[in-house]
Amino acid sequence: MPVVIAGLAFKLTGLIDALRSPLVIAFASIGFGLLLYGVDQKRPCEKEMKSLGLKAALLIGLSQILALIPGTSRAGITMTAARQLGFKRPDAAHFSMLLSIPTILAAGTLAGLDLVEKGMDGPWQDALIGAGLSFAAALAAIHFLMRWLQHASMTIFVIYRVALGLALLVWVLL
């Protein structure tokens, strides 16, 4: 819920639009990618989801607010926070996915309200098809991510984020 409240505040104040800069996206992608790498590689993580307490859940939930900065991965920042708090990779990913539910529902509600404002002329069929396909793709991605993290580190995701950020920097600076 903290990210929903902060997201609404960012939207109402125009801060989200002010942060939508290719440089912000590039540096956030690189910086938070490297942070994930450092935490994932150096932090001993033995905790399981069943030991998650209110304080840890709140800290991980609050970390989602950083994902309002364009270029910051919501899943990446919550997994980084969970790993920093000592949770195993699969447990960090599992909790991160659970945390996405209210965020996705809030974003979907806002998009739905935009469609309602357009009335019957809005692209309802396209929106429903897109939502259904997104849901199926998300389930598949979560399934494969959870299997991947049983035996591998998050380094491949770090490489992707840093490469994306560097490519964006090159594009902006040239």
mmCIF file of C-alpha atoms in Angstrom:
data_model
loop_
_atom_site.group_PDB
_atom_site.id
_atom_site.type_symbol
_atom_site.label_atom_id
_atom_site.label_comp_id
_atom_site.label_asym_id
_atom_site.label_seq_id
_atom_site.Cartn_x
_atom_site.Cartn_y
_atom_site.Cartn_z
ATOM 1 C CA MET A 1 0.000 0.000 0.000
ATOM 2 C CA PRO A 2 2.812 2.525 0.579
ATOM 3 C CA VAL A 3 3.725 2.502 -3.122
ATOM 4 C CA VAL A 4 0.086 3.012 -4.091
ATOM 5 C CA ILE A 5 -0.155 6.082 -1.844
ATOM 6 C CA ALA A 6 3.218 7.424 -2.979
ATOM 7 C CA GLY A 7 2.353 6.711 -6.625
ATOM 8 C CA LEU A 8 -0.851 8.690 -6.326
ATOM 9 C CA ALA A 9 1.056 11.558 -4.686
ATOM 10 C CA PHE A 10 3.703 11.437 -7.451
ATOM 11 C CA LYS A 11 0.961 11.493 -10.104
ATOM 12 C CA LEU A 12 -0.943 14.376 -8.523
ATOM 13 C CA THR A 13 2.184 16.505 -8.085
ATOM 14 C CA GLY A 14 3.564 15.736 -11.548
ATOM 15 C CA LEU A 15 6.748 14.289 -10.083
ATOM 16 C CA ILE A 16 6.471 11.096 -12.151
ATOM 17 C CA ASP A 17 6.467 13.105 -15.376
ATOM 18 C CA ALA A 18 9.396 15.206 -14.144
ATOM 19 C CA LEU A 19 11.442 12.051 -13.570
ATOM 20 C CA ARG A 20 10.713 10.602 -17.033
ATOM 21 C CA SER A 21 14.076 11.405 -18.496
ATOM 22 C CA PRO A 22 16.277 8.978 -20.430
ATOM 23 C CA LEU A 23 19.197 9.916 -18.161
ATOM 24 C CA VAL A 24 17.211 9.156 -15.002
ATOM 25 C CA ILE A 25 16.107 5.839 -16.497
ATOM 26 C CA ALA A 26 19.669 4.942 -17.528
ATOM 27 C CA PHE A 27 21.261 5.806 -14.193
ATOM 28 C CA ALA A 28 18.468 4.148 -12.183
ATOM 29 C CA SER A 29 18.769 0.989 -14.249
ATOM 30 C CA ILE A 30 22.538 0.835 -13.792
ATOM 31 C CA GLY A 31 22.604 1.930 -10.154
ATOM 32 C CA PHE A 32 19.853 -0.334 -8.874
ATOM 33 C CA GLY A 33 21.184 -3.200 -10.997
ATOM 34 C CA LEU A 34 24.604 -2.881 -9.383
ATOM 35 C CA LEU A 35 22.993 -2.612 -5.948
ATOM 36 C CA LEU A 36 21.132 -5.873 -6.599
ATOM 37 C CA TYR A 37 24.385 -7.524 -7.639
ATOM 38 C CA GLY A 38 26.238 -6.366 -4.531
ATOM 39 C CA VAL A 39 23.509 -7.500 -2.165
ATOM 40 C CA ASP A 40 22.875 -10.768 -3.994
ATOM 41 C CA GLN A 41 26.545 -11.750 -4.037
ATOM 42 C CA LYS A 42 27.768 -10.590 -0.655
ATOM 43 C CA ARG A 43 24.863 -10.990 1.754
ATOM 44 C CA PRO A 44 24.508 -14.381 3.460
ATOM 45 C CA CYS A 45 20.869 -15.307 3.108
ATOM 46 C CA GLU A 46 19.357 -18.114 5.102
ATOM 47 C CA LYS A 47 15.925 -16.776 6.071
ATOM 48 C CA GLU A 48 12.803 -18.322 4.650
ATOM 49 C CA MET A 49 9.429 -16.730 4.003
ATOM 50 C CA LYS A 50 7.944 -18.321 7.133
ATOM 51 C CA SER A 51 10.245 -16.149 9.272
ATOM 52 C CA LEU A 52 9.068 -12.907 7.638
ATOM 53 C CA GLY A 53 7.952 -10.502 10.345
ATOM 54 C CA LEU A 54 6.015 -7.259 10.193
ATOM 55 C CA LYS A 55 9.139 -5.059 10.287
ATOM 56 C CA ALA A 56 10.816 -6.871 7.369
ATOM 57 C CA ALA A 57 7.563 -6.927 5.377
ATOM 58 C CA LEU A 58 7.131 -3.183 5.916
ATOM 59 C CA LEU A 59 10.722 -2.407 4.899
ATOM 60 C CA ILE A 60 10.426 -4.494 1.745
ATOM 61 C CA GLY A 61 7.057 -2.895 0.992
ATOM 62 C CA LEU A 62 8.458 0.589 1.494
ATOM 63 C CA SER A 63 11.299 -0.185 -0.922
ATOM 64 C CA GLN A 64 8.689 -0.310 -3.702
ATOM 65 C CA ILE A 65 8.441 3.469 -3.486
ATOM 66 C CA LEU A 66 11.870 3.629 -5.148
ATOM 67 C CA ALA A 67 10.321 1.849 -8.142
ATOM 68 C CA LEU A 68 8.401 5.042 -8.880
ATOM 69 C CA ILE A 69 11.707 6.344 -10.237
ATOM 70 C CA PRO A 70 11.605 5.363 -13.915
ATOM 71 C CA GLY A 71 14.235 2.739 -14.675
ATOM 72 C CA THR A 72 13.944 1.144 -11.254
ATOM 73 C CA SER A 73 12.517 -2.349 -11.343
ATOM 74 C CA ARG A 74 9.792 -2.860 -8.751
ATOM 75 C CA ALA A 75 10.584 -6.555 -8.512
ATOM 76 C CA GLY A 76 14.304 -5.862 -8.519
ATOM 77 C CA ILE A 77 14.198 -3.331 -5.698
ATOM 78 C CA THR A 78 11.947 -5.480 -3.504
ATOM 79 C CA MET A 79 14.146 -8.532 -4.066
ATOM 80 C CA THR A 80 17.197 -6.407 -3.261
ATOM 81 C CA ALA A 81 15.568 -5.297 0.000
ATOM 82 C CA ALA A 82 14.582 -8.852 0.907
ATOM 83 C CA ARG A 83 18.066 -10.165 0.123
ATOM 84 C CA GLN A 84 19.589 -7.368 2.217
ATOM 85 C CA LEU A 85 17.364 -8.477 5.092
ATOM 86 C CA GLY A 86 18.745 -12.012 4.769
ATOM 87 C CA PHE A 87 16.102 -13.868 2.739
ATOM 88 C CA LYS A 88 16.929 -16.639 0.257
ATOM 89 C CA ARG A 89 16.539 -15.839 -3.447
ATOM 90 C CA PRO A 90 13.333 -17.840 -4.047
ATOM 91 C CA ASP A 91 11.740 -16.444 -0.895
ATOM 92 C CA ALA A 92 12.698 -12.892 -1.850
ATOM 93 C CA ALA A 93 11.215 -13.414 -5.316
ATOM 94 C CA HIS A 94 8.059 -15.020 -3.909
ATOM 95 C CA PHE A 95 7.385 -12.124 -1.543
ATOM 96 C CA SER A 96 8.186 -9.636 -4.301
ATOM 97 C CA MET A 97 5.562 -11.242 -6.524
ATOM 98 C CA LEU A 98 2.996 -11.145 -3.717
ATOM 99 C CA LEU A 99 3.738 -7.455 -3.201
ATOM 100 C CA SER A 100 3.051 -6.789 -6.874
ATOM 101 C CA ILE A 101 -0.626 -7.695 -6.533
ATOM 102 C CA PRO A 102 -1.873 -4.434 -4.911
ATOM 103 C CA THR A 103 0.426 -2.369 -7.131
ATOM 104 C CA ILE A 104 -0.822 -4.015 -10.322
ATOM 105 C CA LEU A 105 -4.432 -3.796 -9.166
ATOM 106 C CA ALA A 106 -4.024 -0.075 -8.424
ATOM 107 C CA ALA A 107 -2.399 0.597 -11.815
ATOM 108 C CA GLY A 108 -5.105 -1.463 -13.540
ATOM 109 C CA THR A 109 -7.801 0.471 -11.701
ATOM 110 C CA LEU A 110 -6.316 3.776 -12.871
ATOM 111 C CA ALA A 111 -6.153 2.492 -16.447
ATOM 112 C CA GLY A 112 -9.741 1.238 -16.129
ATOM 113 C CA LEU A 113 -10.888 4.643 -14.894
ATOM 114 C CA ASP A 114 -9.250 6.235 -17.933
ATOM 115 C CA LEU A 115 -11.258 3.851 -20.141
ATOM 116 C CA VAL A 116 -14.480 4.667 -18.282
ATOM 117 C CA GLU A 117 -13.876 8.367 -18.926
ATOM 118 C CA LYS A 118 -13.671 7.606 -22.665
ATOM 119 C CA GLY A 119 -17.060 5.896 -22.488
ATOM 120 C CA MET A 120 -18.120 3.197 -24.916
ATOM 121 C CA ASP A 121 -15.763 4.638 -27.532
ATOM 122 C CA GLY A 122 -12.759 3.462 -25.524
ATOM 123 C CA PRO A 123 -10.686 0.487 -26.693
ATOM 124 C CA TRP A 124 -12.394 -1.982 -24.321
ATOM 125 C CA GLN A 125 -11.775 -5.123 -26.341
ATOM 126 C CA ASP A 126 -8.101 -4.258 -26.819
ATOM 127 C CA ALA A 127 -7.732 -3.533 -23.105
ATOM 128 C CA LEU A 128 -9.302 -6.849 -22.092
ATOM 129 C CA ILE A 129 -7.177 -8.830 -24.556
ATOM 130 C CA GLY A 130 -4.062 -6.989 -23.385
ATOM 131 C CA ALA A 131 -4.897 -7.621 -19.728
ATOM 132 C CA GLY A 132 -5.514 -11.315 -20.357
ATOM 133 C CA LEU A 133 -2.283 -11.754 -22.314
ATOM 134 C CA SER A 134 -0.339 -9.812 -19.695
ATOM 135 C CA PHE A 135 -1.751 -12.028 -16.956
ATOM 136 C CA ALA A 136 -0.765 -15.218 -18.818
ATOM 137 C CA ALA A 137 2.727 -13.883 -19.572
ATOM 138 C CA ALA A 138 3.186 -12.828 -15.943
ATOM 139 C CA LEU A 139 2.228 -16.278 -14.674
ATOM 140 C CA ALA A 140 4.679 -17.922 -17.068
ATOM 141 C CA ALA A 141 7.453 -15.479 -16.141
ATOM 142 C CA ILE A 142 6.883 -16.029 -12.417
ATOM 143 C CA HIS A 143 6.961 -19.799 -12.898
ATOM 144 C CA PHE A 144 10.276 -19.706 -14.760
ATOM 145 C CA LEU A 145 11.784 -17.098 -12.417
ATOM 146 C CA MET A 146 11.004 -19.203 -9.359
ATOM 147 C CA ARG A 147 12.544 -22.289 -10.975
ATOM 148 C CA TRP A 148 15.608 -20.292 -12.095
ATOM 149 C CA LEU A 149 16.275 -18.852 -8.636
ATOM 150 C CA GLN A 150 16.300 -22.325 -7.071
ATOM 151 C CA HIS A 151 19.761 -22.862 -8.574
ATOM 152 C CA ALA A 152 21.102 -19.574 -9.963
ATOM 153 C CA SER A 153 21.987 -16.057 -8.872
ATOM 154 C CA MET A 154 20.436 -12.836 -10.081
ATOM 155 C CA THR A 155 23.533 -11.925 -12.104
ATOM 156 C CA ILE A 156 21.811 -12.392 -15.478
ATOM 157 C CA PHE A 157 19.225 -9.767 -14.490
ATOM 158 C CA VAL A 158 21.994 -7.424 -13.336
ATOM 159 C CA ILE A 159 23.797 -7.801 -16.671
ATOM 160 C CA TYR A 160 20.564 -7.019 -18.504
ATOM 161 C CA ARG A 161 19.877 -3.910 -16.408
ATOM 162 C CA VAL A 162 23.414 -2.548 -16.695
ATOM 163 C CA ALA A 163 23.537 -3.238 -20.443
ATOM 164 C CA LEU A 164 20.176 -1.546 -20.908
ATOM 165 C CA GLY A 165 21.302 1.472 -18.889
ATOM 166 C CA LEU A 166 24.587 1.764 -20.783
ATOM 167 C CA ALA A 167 22.817 1.450 -24.155
ATOM 168 C CA LEU A 168 20.413 4.183 -23.124
ATOM 169 C CA LEU A 169 23.305 6.413 -22.018
ATOM 170 C CA VAL A 170 25.059 5.910 -25.363
ATOM 171 C CA TRP A 171 21.808 6.676 -27.202
ATOM 172 C CA VAL A 172 21.212 9.864 -25.176
ATOM 173 C CA LEU A 173 24.787 11.132 -25.335
ATOM 174 C CA LEU A 174 25.233 10.534 -29.050
#
